[in-house]
PDB file of C-alpha atoms in Angstrom:
ATOM      1  CA  MET W  54      22.577  -6.388  11.281  1.00 36.00           C
ATOM      2  CA  HIS W  55      23.152  -2.550  12.271  1.00 39.00           C
ATOM      3  CA  GLY W  56      23.988  -2.845  16.335  1.00 39.00           C
ATOM      4  CA  ARG W  57      21.442  -0.598  17.115  1.00 45.00           C
ATOM      5  CA  ASP W  58      17.846  -1.532  18.563  1.00 57.00           C
ATOM      6  CA  VAL W  59      15.059  -0.946  16.389  1.00 66.00           C
ATOM      7  CA  VAL W  60      12.256   1.622  18.049  1.00 71.00           C
ATOM      8  CA  SER W  61       8.388   0.612  16.483  1.00 82.00           C
ATOM      9  CA  ASP W  62       6.032   3.030  17.590  1.00 90.00           C
ATOM     10  CA  ARG W  63       2.078   2.708  18.065  1.00 87.00           C
ATOM     11  CA  VAL W  64      -0.297   5.454  17.809  1.00 88.00           C
ATOM     12  CA  ASP W  65      -4.186   5.799  16.409  1.00 88.00           C
ATOM     13  CA  VAL W  66      -4.931   9.654  14.971  1.00 87.00           C
ATOM     14  CA  GLU W  67      -7.963  10.557  12.986  1.00 87.00           C
ATOM     15  CA  VAL W  68      -8.136  11.209   9.512  1.00 84.00           C
ATOM     16  CA  ASP W  69     -11.217  12.143   7.077  1.00 80.00           C
ATOM     17  CA  GLY W  70     -13.531  10.403   9.955  1.00 82.00           C
ATOM     18  CA  TYR W  71     -11.809   7.624   9.787  1.00 84.00           C
ATOM     19  CA  ARG W  72      -9.471   6.086  13.564  1.00 85.00           C
ATOM     20  CA  VAL W  73      -6.557   4.621  11.689  1.00 88.00           C
ATOM     21  CA  ARG W  74      -3.898   2.577  13.312  1.00 87.00           C
ATOM     22  CA  VAL W  75      -0.532   3.916  12.533  1.00 93.00           C
ATOM     23  CA  HIS W  76       2.783   1.625  12.886  1.00 93.00           C
ATOM     24  CA  ILE W  77       6.231   3.241  13.351  1.00 95.00           C
ATOM     25  CA  ASP W  78       8.947   1.531  12.681  1.00 95.00           C
ATOM     26  CA  GLY W  79      12.921   2.697  13.140  1.00 93.00           C
ATOM     27  CA  ASN W  80      14.976   5.144  14.162  1.00 82.00           C
ATOM     28  CA  SER W  81      16.878   6.975  11.757  1.00 83.00           C
ATOM     29  CA  GLY W  82      17.706   6.753   7.771  1.00 86.00           C
ATOM     30  CA  PRO W  83      14.992   7.864   5.620  1.00 91.00           C
ATOM     31  CA  VAL W  84      10.912   7.809   5.752  1.00 95.00           C
ATOM     32  CA  VAL W  85       9.582   5.269   4.087  1.00 97.00           C
ATOM     33  CA  VAL W  86       5.813   5.095   3.989  1.00 97.00           C
ATOM     34  CA  LEU W  87       4.240   1.652   2.925  1.00 97.00           C
ATOM     35  CA  CYS W  88       1.023   1.347   1.623  1.00 96.00           C
ATOM     36  CA  SER W  89      -1.155  -2.003   0.768  1.00 93.00           C
ATOM     37  CA  GLY W  90      -3.505  -3.005  -1.584  1.00 90.00           C
ATOM     38  CA  LEU W  91      -7.219  -4.288  -1.463  1.00 84.00           C
ATOM     39  CA  GLY W  92      -8.431  -3.872   2.206  1.00 75.00           C
ATOM     40  CA  GLY W  93      -4.942  -1.736   3.183  1.00 73.00           C
ATOM     41  CA  ARG W  94      -3.898  -3.384   6.317  1.00 84.00           C
ATOM     42  CA  GLN W  95      -0.479  -3.155   7.596  1.00 89.00           C
ATOM     43  CA  LEU W  96       0.448  -6.793   8.398  1.00 89.00           C
ATOM     44  CA  HIS W  97       1.057  -7.887   4.768  1.00 90.00           C
ATOM     45  CA  TRP W  98       4.610  -5.916   5.953  1.00 95.00           C
ATOM     46  CA  SER W  99       5.651  -7.219   8.441  1.00 92.00           C
ATOM     47  CA  ASP W 100       8.313  -9.419   7.286  1.00 94.00           C
ATOM     48  CA  THR W 101       9.540  -6.662   5.053  1.00 97.00           C
ATOM     49  CA  VAL W 102       9.207  -3.763   8.018  1.00 97.00           C
ATOM     50  CA  ALA W 103      11.215  -6.085  10.312  1.00 95.00           C
ATOM     51  CA  ASP W 104      14.466  -5.497   7.818  1.00 96.00           C
ATOM     52  CA  LEU W 105      14.114  -2.138   6.567  1.00 97.00           C
ATOM     53  CA  ALA W 106      13.933  -0.284   9.598  1.00 96.00           C
ATOM     54  CA  ARG W 107      17.733  -1.376  10.467  1.00 94.00           C
ATOM     55  CA  ASP W 108      18.515   2.183   8.581  1.00 94.00           C
ATOM     56  CA  HIS W 109      14.658   3.136   7.841  1.00 95.00           C
ATOM     57  CA  THR W 110      11.966   5.179   9.390  1.00 95.00           C
ATOM     58  CA  VAL W 111       8.766   3.382   8.244  1.00 96.00           C
ATOM     59  CA  VAL W 112       5.556   4.286   8.300  1.00 96.00           C
ATOM     60  CA  ARG W 113       2.616   1.764   7.669  1.00 95.00           C
ATOM     61  CA  PHE W 114      -1.435   2.680   8.221  1.00 93.00           C
ATOM     62  CA  ASP W 115      -4.171   0.471   7.856  1.00 88.00           C
ATOM     63  CA  ARG W 116      -6.248   1.939   4.944  1.00 85.00           C
ATOM     64  CA  PRO W 117      -8.664   3.828   5.874  1.00 82.00           C
ATOM     65  CA  GLY W 118      -9.538   2.858   8.787  1.00 78.00           C
ATOM     66  CA  THR W 119     -12.039   2.450  11.297  1.00 78.00           C
ATOM     67  CA  PRO W 120     -15.170   4.717  11.020  1.00 77.00           C
ATOM     68  CA  VAL W 121     -15.620   7.065  13.912  1.00 79.00           C
ATOM     69  CA  ALA W 122     -18.866   6.901  15.729  1.00 68.00           C
ATOM     70  CA  GLY W 123     -21.806   8.353  13.144  1.00 57.00           C
ATOM     71  CA  THR W 124     -19.244   8.266  10.277  1.00 51.00           C
ATOM     72  CA  PRO W 125     -20.581   6.553   7.247  1.00 51.00           C
ATOM     73  CA  ALA W 126     -19.173   3.429   6.546  1.00 52.00           C
ATOM     74  CA  LEU W 127     -20.012   3.432   2.809  1.00 49.00           C
ATOM     75  CA  ASN W 128     -21.385   6.143   1.330  1.00 52.00           C
ATOM     76  CA  ALA W 129     -18.520   8.044   1.245  1.00 64.00           C
ATOM     77  CA  ARG W 130     -16.977   7.572  -2.276  1.00 74.00           C
ATOM     78  CA  ARG W 131     -12.945   6.066  -2.413  1.00 83.00           C
ATOM     79  CA  THR W 132     -11.177   8.390  -4.750  1.00 92.00           C
ATOM     80  CA  VAL W 133      -6.844   8.649  -5.588  1.00 95.00           C
ATOM     81  CA  ARG W 134      -7.066  12.133  -4.163  1.00 96.00           C
ATOM     82  CA  GLY W 135      -8.640  11.900  -1.371  1.00 92.00           C
ATOM     83  CA  GLU W 136      -6.404   8.340  -0.540  1.00 94.00           C
ATOM     84  CA  ALA W 137      -2.864  10.861  -1.177  1.00 96.00           C
ATOM     85  CA  ALA W 138      -4.797  13.453   1.242  1.00 94.00           C
ATOM     86  CA  ARG W 139      -4.945  10.350   4.083  1.00 93.00           C
ATOM     87  CA  ILE W 140      -1.378   9.171   3.285  1.00 95.00           C
ATOM     88  CA  ALA W 141       0.008  12.918   3.374  1.00 95.00           C
ATOM     89  CA  ALA W 142      -2.096  13.526   7.042  1.00 93.00           C
ATOM     90  CA  VAL W 143      -0.835  10.199   8.202  1.00 93.00           C
ATOM     91  CA  LEU W 144       3.085  11.306   8.078  1.00 94.00           C
ATOM     92  CA  ASP W 145       1.902  14.934   9.424  1.00 92.00           C
ATOM     93  CA  ALA W 146      -0.290  13.408  11.621  1.00 88.00           C
ATOM     94  CA  VAL W 147       3.381  11.309  13.174  1.00 87.00           C
ATOM     95  CA  ALA W 148       5.382  14.054  12.989  1.00 84.00           C
ATOM     96  CA  GLN W 149       6.988  12.918   9.729  1.00 84.00           C
ATOM     97  CA  ARG W 150       7.138  15.985   7.376  1.00 80.00           C
ATOM     98  CA  ASN W 151      10.247  15.465   5.372  1.00 82.00           C
ATOM     99  CA  SER W 152       9.658  13.530   1.876  1.00 93.00           C
ATOM    100  CA  ALA W 153       9.276  10.212   1.749  1.00 96.00           C
ATOM    101  CA  VAL W 154      10.022   6.935  -0.605  1.00 97.00           C
ATOM    102  CA  VAL W 155       6.289   6.566  -0.815  1.00 98.00           C
ATOM    103  CA  VAL W 156       5.578   1.934  -1.686  1.00 98.00           C
ATOM    104  CA  GLY W 157       2.869   1.493  -3.292  1.00 98.00           C
ATOM    105  CA  HIS W 158       1.118  -2.180  -3.665  1.00 97.00           C
ATOM    106  CA  SER W 159      -1.428  -3.352  -6.546  1.00 95.00           C
ATOM    107  CA  VAL W 160      -4.200  -0.858  -6.090  1.00 95.00           C
ATOM    108  CA  ALA W 161      -1.756   1.348  -3.790  1.00 96.00           C
ATOM    109  CA  GLY W 162       0.169   2.371  -7.073  1.00 97.00           C
ATOM    110  CA  PHE W 163      -2.623   3.994  -7.982  1.00 97.00           C
ATOM    111  CA  TYR W 164      -2.286   5.882  -4.833  1.00 97.00           C
ATOM    112  CA  THR W 165       1.217   6.903  -4.208  1.00 98.00           C
ATOM    113  CA  GLU W 166       1.764   7.477  -7.479  1.00 98.00           C
ATOM    114  CA  GLY W 167      -1.401  10.484  -7.229  1.00 98.00           C
ATOM    115  CA  PHE W 168       0.272  11.292  -4.091  1.00 98.00           C
ATOM    116  CA  ALA W 169       3.712  12.202  -5.797  1.00 98.00           C
ATOM    117  CA  ARG W 170       1.698  14.271  -8.585  1.00 98.00           C
ATOM    118  CA  LEU W 171      -0.775  16.374  -5.883  1.00 98.00           C
ATOM    119  CA  TYR W 172       2.541  16.465  -3.858  1.00 97.00           C
ATOM    120  CA  PRO W 173       5.215  16.861  -5.748  1.00 97.00           C
ATOM    121  CA  ASP W 174       7.389  18.419  -2.346  1.00 96.00           C
ATOM    122  CA  ARG W 175       7.061  15.340  -0.649  1.00 96.00           C
ATOM    123  CA  ALA W 176       7.494  12.347  -2.821  1.00 97.00           C
ATOM    124  CA  ARG W 177      11.286  11.653  -2.127  1.00 96.00           C
ATOM    125  CA  ALA W 178      11.252   8.488  -4.666  1.00 97.00           C
ATOM    126  CA  LEU W 179       8.223   6.434  -5.764  1.00 98.00           C
ATOM    127  CA  LEU W 180       8.596   2.735  -5.781  1.00 98.00           C
ATOM    128  CA  LEU W 181       5.018   0.886  -7.600  1.00 98.00           C
ATOM    129  CA  LEU W 182       5.602  -2.891  -6.262  1.00 98.00           C
ATOM    130  CA  ASP W 183       3.280  -5.261  -8.453  1.00 97.00           C
ATOM    131  CA  SER W 184       0.784  -1.868  -8.468  1.00 97.00           C
ATOM    132  CA  SER W 185      -2.275  -2.452 -10.715  1.00 96.00           C
ATOM    133  CA  ILE W 186      -2.842  -0.544 -13.733  1.00 93.00           C
ATOM    134  CA  ALA W 187      -4.584   1.651 -15.144  1.00 82.00           C
ATOM    135  CA  PRO W 188      -6.482   1.022 -18.363  1.00 72.00           C
ATOM    136  CA  ASP W 189      -6.173   3.122 -21.813  1.00 60.00           C
ATOM    137  CA  HIS W 190      -9.068   3.072 -22.309  1.00 55.00           C
ATOM    138  CA  PRO W 191     -12.189   3.863 -19.551  1.00 51.00           C
ATOM    139  CA  LEU W 192     -14.113   0.192 -19.407  1.00 49.00           C
ATOM    140  CA  LEU W 193     -18.020  -0.794 -19.351  1.00 48.00           C
ATOM    141  CA  ALA W 194     -18.655  -0.552 -15.408  1.00 57.00           C
ATOM    142  CA  LEU W 195     -22.126  -0.563 -13.141  1.00 54.00           C
ATOM    143  CA  PRO W 196     -22.172   3.969 -11.492  1.00 57.00           C
ATOM    144  CA  GLY W 197     -20.584   4.243  -8.474  1.00 57.00           C
ATOM    145  CA  PRO W 198     -23.310   4.490  -6.497  1.00 62.00           C
ATOM    146  CA  ALA W 199     -25.109   1.416  -7.656  1.00 61.00           C
ATOM    147  CA  LYS W 200     -21.776  -0.662  -6.931  1.00 60.00           C
ATOM    148  CA  LEU W 201     -21.614   1.421  -3.462  1.00 58.00           C
ATOM    149  CA  ALA W 202     -24.782   0.212  -2.465  1.00 61.00           C
ATOM    150  CA  ALA W 203     -24.338  -3.627  -3.210  1.00 62.00           C
ATOM    151  CA  ALA W 204     -20.753  -3.588  -1.099  1.00 60.00           C
ATOM    152  CA  GLY W 205     -23.144  -2.427   1.272  1.00 62.00           C
ATOM    153  CA  ALA W 206     -24.876  -5.315   0.934  1.00 63.00           C
ATOM    154  CA  ALA W 207     -22.583  -7.671   1.054  1.00 65.00           C
ATOM    155  CA  ALA W 208     -21.093  -5.971   3.902  1.00 62.00           C
ATOM    156  CA  ALA W 209     -24.551  -6.035   6.703  1.00 62.00           C
ATOM    157  CA  LEU W 210     -25.225  -9.486   5.182  1.00 63.00           C
ATOM    158  CA  LEU W 211     -21.530 -10.758   6.546  1.00 62.00           C
ATOM    159  CA  ASP W 212     -21.973  -8.666   9.193  1.00 62.00           C
ATOM    160  CA  LYS W 213     -25.964 -10.588  10.171  1.00 61.00           C
ATOM    161  CA  SER W 214     -24.441 -14.239   9.014  1.00 65.00           C
ATOM    162  CA  HIS W 215     -21.382 -13.740  12.162  1.00 61.00           C
ATOM    163  CA  LEU W 216     -19.158 -14.389   9.086  1.00 66.00           C
ATOM    164  CA  ARG W 217     -17.379 -11.298   9.022  1.00 69.00           C
ATOM    165  CA  THR W 218     -14.094 -11.931  11.936  1.00 77.00           C
ATOM    166  CA  ALA W 219     -14.565 -16.076  10.517  1.00 76.00           C
ATOM    167  CA  LEU W 220     -13.426 -15.106   6.699  1.00 73.00           C
ATOM    168  CA  GLY W 221     -10.981 -12.091   7.561  1.00 74.00           C
ATOM    169  CA  ARG W 222      -9.507 -14.838   9.677  1.00 73.00           C
ATOM    170  CA  ALA W 223      -9.236 -17.265   6.796  1.00 77.00           C
ATOM    171  CA  GLY W 224      -8.067 -15.361   4.560  1.00 76.00           C
ATOM    172  CA  LEU W 225      -5.627 -13.197   6.159  1.00 78.00           C
ATOM    173  CA  THR W 226      -4.318 -17.119   7.283  1.00 80.00           C
ATOM    174  CA  LEU W 227      -4.128 -18.021   3.687  1.00 75.00           C
ATOM    175  CA  LEU W 228      -1.960 -15.176   2.540  1.00 78.00           C
ATOM    176  CA  GLN W 229       0.817 -14.583   5.802  1.00 78.00           C
ATOM    177  CA  ARG W 230       1.150 -18.759   5.166  1.00 80.00           C
ATOM    178  CA  ARG W 231       3.379 -17.661   2.018  1.00 81.00           C
ATOM    179  CA  ARG W 232       5.828 -16.359   4.432  1.00 88.00           C
ATOM    180  CA  PRO W 233       8.657 -17.697   3.985  1.00 88.00           C
ATOM    181  CA  GLY W 234       9.163 -18.882   7.950  1.00 83.00           C
ATOM    182  CA  GLY W 235       5.357 -19.889   7.163  1.00 84.00           C
ATOM    183  CA  LEU W 236       3.404 -18.998  10.308  1.00 86.00           C
ATOM    184  CA  ASP W 237       4.355 -18.543  14.201  1.00 86.00           C
ATOM    185  CA  ALA W 238       2.732 -16.992  17.114  1.00 85.00           C
ATOM    186  CA  GLY W 239       3.411 -13.193  16.025  1.00 82.00           C
ATOM    187  CA  ALA W 240       2.283 -13.653  12.607  1.00 81.00           C
ATOM    188  CA  ARG W 241      -1.243 -15.287  14.332  1.00 82.00           C
ATOM    189  CA  TYR W 242      -1.401 -13.201  16.964  1.00 77.00           C
ATOM    190  CA  GLU W 243      -1.126 -10.227  14.339  1.00 82.00           C
ATOM    191  CA  ILE W 244      -4.062 -11.865  11.955  1.00 77.00           C
ATOM    192  CA  ARG W 245      -6.424 -12.585  14.666  1.00 81.00           C
ATOM    193  CA  SER W 246      -6.136  -8.714  15.489  1.00 81.00           C
ATOM    194  CA  THR W 247      -6.497  -8.342  11.639  1.00 80.00           C
ATOM    195  CA  ALA W 248      -9.702  -9.933  11.447  1.00 74.00           C
ATOM    196  CA  ALA W 249     -11.641  -8.271  14.780  1.00 76.00           C
ATOM    197  CA  ASP W 250     -10.997  -4.813  12.799  1.00 78.00           C
ATOM    198  CA  PRO W 251     -14.709  -4.264  11.529  1.00 71.00           C
ATOM    199  CA  GLY W 252     -13.747  -1.754   9.128  1.00 71.00           C
ATOM    200  CA  LEU W 253     -11.652  -4.628   6.766  1.00 76.00           C
ATOM    201  CA  VAL W 254     -14.728  -6.053   5.181  1.00 75.00           C
ATOM    202  CA  THR W 255     -15.799  -2.547   4.061  1.00 74.00           C
ATOM    203  CA  SER W 256     -12.689  -1.901   3.199  1.00 76.00           C
ATOM    204  CA  LEU W 257     -11.985  -4.459   0.618  1.00 78.00           C
ATOM    205  CA  LEU W 258     -15.875  -4.260  -0.520  1.00 78.00           C
ATOM    206  CA  THR W 259     -15.747  -0.706  -1.395  1.00 79.00           C
ATOM    207  CA  GLU W 260     -12.078   0.335  -2.286  1.00 83.00           C
ATOM    208  CA  TYR W 261     -13.484  -3.281  -5.423  1.00 82.00           C
ATOM    209  CA  ALA W 262     -16.474  -1.447  -5.939  1.00 80.00           C
ATOM    210  CA  ALA W 263     -13.855   1.816  -7.335  1.00 84.00           C
ATOM    211  CA  TYR W 264     -11.628   0.342  -9.085  1.00 88.00           C
ATOM    212  CA  HIS W 265     -12.347   1.599 -12.072  1.00 87.00           C
ATOM    213  CA  ASP W 266     -13.254   4.558 -11.136  1.00 89.00           C
ATOM    214  CA  LEU W 267     -10.110   5.600  -9.237  1.00 93.00           C
ATOM    215  CA  ALA W 268      -8.255   3.768 -12.693  1.00 93.00           C
ATOM    216  CA  ALA W 269     -10.273   6.636 -15.211  1.00 92.00           C
ATOM    217  CA  GLU W 270      -9.497   9.957 -12.042  1.00 95.00           C
ATOM    218  CA  LEU W 271      -5.552   8.633 -12.413  1.00 96.00           C
ATOM    219  CA  CYS W 272      -5.571   9.346 -15.782  1.00 94.00           C
ATOM    220  CA  ALA W 273      -6.820  12.398 -15.235  1.00 94.00           C
ATOM    221  CA  LEU W 274      -4.131  13.222 -12.948  1.00 96.00           C
ATOM    222  CA  ARG W 275      -1.361  11.958 -15.330  1.00 95.00           C
ATOM    223  CA  ALA W 276      -2.701  13.965 -17.773  1.00 94.00           C
ATOM    224  CA  ASP W 277      -1.900  17.412 -16.334  1.00 94.00           C
ATOM    225  CA  ARG W 278      -0.068  16.615 -12.583  1.00 97.00           C
ATOM    226  CA  PRO W 279       2.968  16.244 -13.726  1.00 97.00           C
ATOM    227  CA  LEU W 280       5.314  13.506 -11.716  1.00 98.00           C
ATOM    228  CA  PRO W 281       8.524  15.340  -9.462  1.00 97.00           C
ATOM    229  CA  PRO W 282      11.540  14.594 -10.740  1.00 96.00           C
ATOM    230  CA  VAL W 283      12.752  11.784  -8.327  1.00 97.00           C
ATOM    231  CA  PRO W 284      13.852   8.964  -8.582  1.00 97.00           C
ATOM    232  CA  ARG W 285      11.266   5.830  -9.572  1.00 98.00           C
ATOM    233  CA  MET W 286      10.763   2.514 -10.049  1.00 98.00           C
ATOM    234  CA  VAL W 287       8.190  -0.500 -10.865  1.00 98.00           C
ATOM    235  CA  VAL W 288       8.956  -3.796  -9.546  1.00 98.00           C
ATOM    236  CA  THR W 289       6.155  -6.645 -11.255  1.00 98.00           C
ATOM    237  CA  ALA W 290       5.854 -10.087  -9.211  1.00 96.00           C
ATOM    238  CA  HIS W 291       7.262 -13.267 -11.707  1.00 95.00           C
ATOM    239  CA  ARG W 292       6.637 -17.018 -11.416  1.00 93.00           C
ATOM    240  CA  GLY W 293       7.245 -17.479 -14.792  1.00 90.00           C
ATOM    241  CA  TRP W 294       5.344 -18.290 -18.456  1.00 91.00           C
ATOM    242  CA  ARG W 295       1.893 -17.823 -16.521  1.00 90.00           C
ATOM    243  CA  THR W 296       2.575 -14.150 -15.446  1.00 93.00           C
ATOM    244  CA  GLN W 297       4.446 -13.476 -18.074  1.00 96.00           C
ATOM    245  CA  PRO W 298       1.229 -11.272 -20.038  1.00 95.00           C
ATOM    246  CA  TRP W 299       1.265  -8.923 -16.588  1.00 96.00           C
ATOM    247  CA  ARG W 300       4.955  -8.520 -16.427  1.00 97.00           C
ATOM    248  CA  ALA W 301       5.057  -7.354 -19.697  1.00 97.00           C
ATOM    249  CA  ARG W 302       2.520  -4.434 -18.840  1.00 96.00           C
ATOM    250  CA  GLN W 303       4.333  -3.517 -16.046  1.00 97.00           C
ATOM    251  CA  ILE W 304       7.361  -2.644 -18.435  1.00 97.00           C
ATOM    252  CA  ARG W 305       5.413  -0.704 -21.008  1.00 97.00           C
ATOM    253  CA  LEU W 306       2.990   0.761 -17.361  1.00 97.00           C
ATOM    254  CA  ALA W 307       7.334   1.793 -16.320  1.00 98.00           C
ATOM    255  CA  ALA W 308       8.363   2.783 -19.538  1.00 97.00           C
ATOM    256  CA  ALA W 309       5.367   4.841 -19.699  1.00 96.00           C
ATOM    257  CA  LEU W 310       6.586   6.798 -16.342  1.00 97.00           C
ATOM    258  CA  GLY W 311      10.074   7.118 -16.678  1.00 97.00           C
ATOM    259  CA  ALA W 312      10.751   4.729 -14.099  1.00 98.00           C
ATOM    260  CA  ALA W 313      13.450   1.661 -13.515  1.00 97.00           C
ATOM    261  CA  HIS W 314      11.602  -1.834 -14.128  1.00 98.00           C
ATOM    262  CA  GLU W 315      13.022  -4.904 -11.385  1.00 97.00           C
ATOM    263  CA  THR W 316      11.439  -8.312 -11.431  1.00 98.00           C
ATOM    264  CA  ILE W 317      11.238 -10.325  -7.943  1.00 97.00           C
ATOM    265  CA  ALA W 318      10.861 -13.614  -8.708  1.00 96.00           C
ATOM    266  CA  PRO W 319       9.882 -16.107  -8.382  1.00 94.00           C
ATOM    267  CA  ALA W 320       7.226 -14.632  -6.192  1.00 94.00           C
ATOM    268  CA  GLY W 321       2.655 -14.243  -6.256  1.00 93.00           C
ATOM    269  CA  HIS W 322       1.185 -10.670  -5.948  1.00 93.00           C
ATOM    270  CA  LEU W 323       1.825 -10.558  -2.246  1.00 92.00           C
ATOM    271  CA  VAL W 324       5.472 -10.180  -2.966  1.00 96.00           C
ATOM    272  CA  MET W 325       6.523  -8.375   0.299  1.00 95.00           C
ATOM    273  CA  ILE W 326       4.516 -11.353   2.080  1.00 93.00           C
ATOM    274  CA  GLU W 327       7.033 -14.323   0.115  1.00 94.00           C
ATOM    275  CA  GLN W 328       9.923 -12.527  -0.268  1.00 96.00           C
ATOM    276  CA  PRO W 329      10.203 -10.167   2.171  1.00 96.00           C
ATOM    277  CA  LEU W 330      14.099  -9.172   2.160  1.00 97.00           C
ATOM    278  CA  ARG W 331      14.040  -8.930  -2.012  1.00 97.00           C
ATOM    279  CA  THR W 332      11.394  -6.433  -1.064  1.00 98.00           C
ATOM    280  CA  ALA W 333      13.757  -4.338   1.822  1.00 98.00           C
ATOM    281  CA  ASP W 334      16.424  -4.342  -0.341  1.00 97.00           C
ATOM    282  CA  VAL W 335      14.679  -2.903  -3.440  1.00 98.00           C
ATOM    283  CA  ILE W 336      12.889   0.228  -1.386  1.00 97.00           C
ATOM    284  CA  ARG W 337      16.480   0.351   0.209  1.00 97.00           C
ATOM    285  CA  ARG W 338      18.196   0.553  -3.266  1.00 96.00           C
ATOM    286  CA  ILE W 339      15.803   3.295  -4.446  1.00 96.00           C
ATOM    287  CA  GLY W 340      16.136   5.734  -1.131  1.00 93.00           C
ATOM    288  CA  ARG W 341      19.483   5.146  -2.075  1.00 92.00           C
ATOM    289  CA  SER W 342      19.446   6.412  -5.411  1.00 91.00           C
ATOM    290  CA  ALA W 343      17.331   9.343  -4.120  1.00 90.00           C
ATOM    291  CA  THR W 344      19.751  10.341  -1.302  1.00 85.00           C
ATOM    292  CA  GLU W 345      22.729   9.875  -4.192  1.00 84.00           C
ATOM    293  CA  ASN W 346      20.750  12.378  -6.803  1.00 78.00           C
ATOM    294  CA  GLY W 347      19.374  15.054  -4.369  1.00 72.00           C
ATOM    295  CA  ALA W 348      16.352  14.890  -3.121  1.00 46.00           C
ATOM    296  CA  ALA W 349      15.175  16.887  -0.710  1.00 43.00           C
ATOM    297  CA  THR W 350      15.291  15.801   2.981  1.00 41.00           C
ATOM    298  CA  SER W 351      14.418  18.824   4.677  1.00 39.00           C
ATOM    299  CA  PRO W 352      11.405  19.152   6.791  1.00 37.00           C
ATOM    300  CA  ARG W 353       8.807  21.116   5.240  1.00 39.00           C
ATOM    301  CA  ARG W 354       7.795  23.890   5.097  1.00 33.00           C
TER     302      ARG W 354
END
């Protein structure tokens, strides 16, 4: 331990028609922004943040948030550019204008890589944590409007059946049980609070529907938006022979991005839940590498 109190704050900000709950933990050291995968809940990072906030300022948030009154929840097309802009807007809203170590898990790997390409002066380092991988060639998929319509119908059915909160709580409980310490009172409270958020199911369904379009958009960005010259790392969760093909693909992704590669094992896809201290360690090390390589830390002008 560092012998200093860790400051925690929670603020609500409105970004692009959504009310976003932003958590800021820690009061010293480099800024780290954590972006969750499908459905985008900050809950999954709690144990990693508890360690990382001792010597960093950690920002995490629920993506995209809860639609404000009168804002359509399902007809807005999810894009890599839009989510990258959301990361920038969240950092601005909580007065974190320095360059940040940007961490993206699962599909948020698309968004954080997009953020680094679109806002190169704001990325101190880039870490992709068991990231989704954009295919080399576009895949056949239903048109975007059709998929959004299907997602809307599914969300409406869940609401009509009064199942949304119950299913959300059950799913989050199953995931959080993978914590090294299991479920405690604090974790159960966070699960209840998160499951009650009406944006949870909507976020998950719309993001899933947009996956192929997001992958195609990222591939297009790679063609004309180079990554900034900052430390990059791809971290893979690995359980053994069953995940070896996935690990091989992650190694190829790292090579394509000019990034280092590291494996955390044993761990499933939600590695920050199962291995929070190992996750905090790799984030800490890439941040240290950015400092040693002279990454910019002065406020953006």
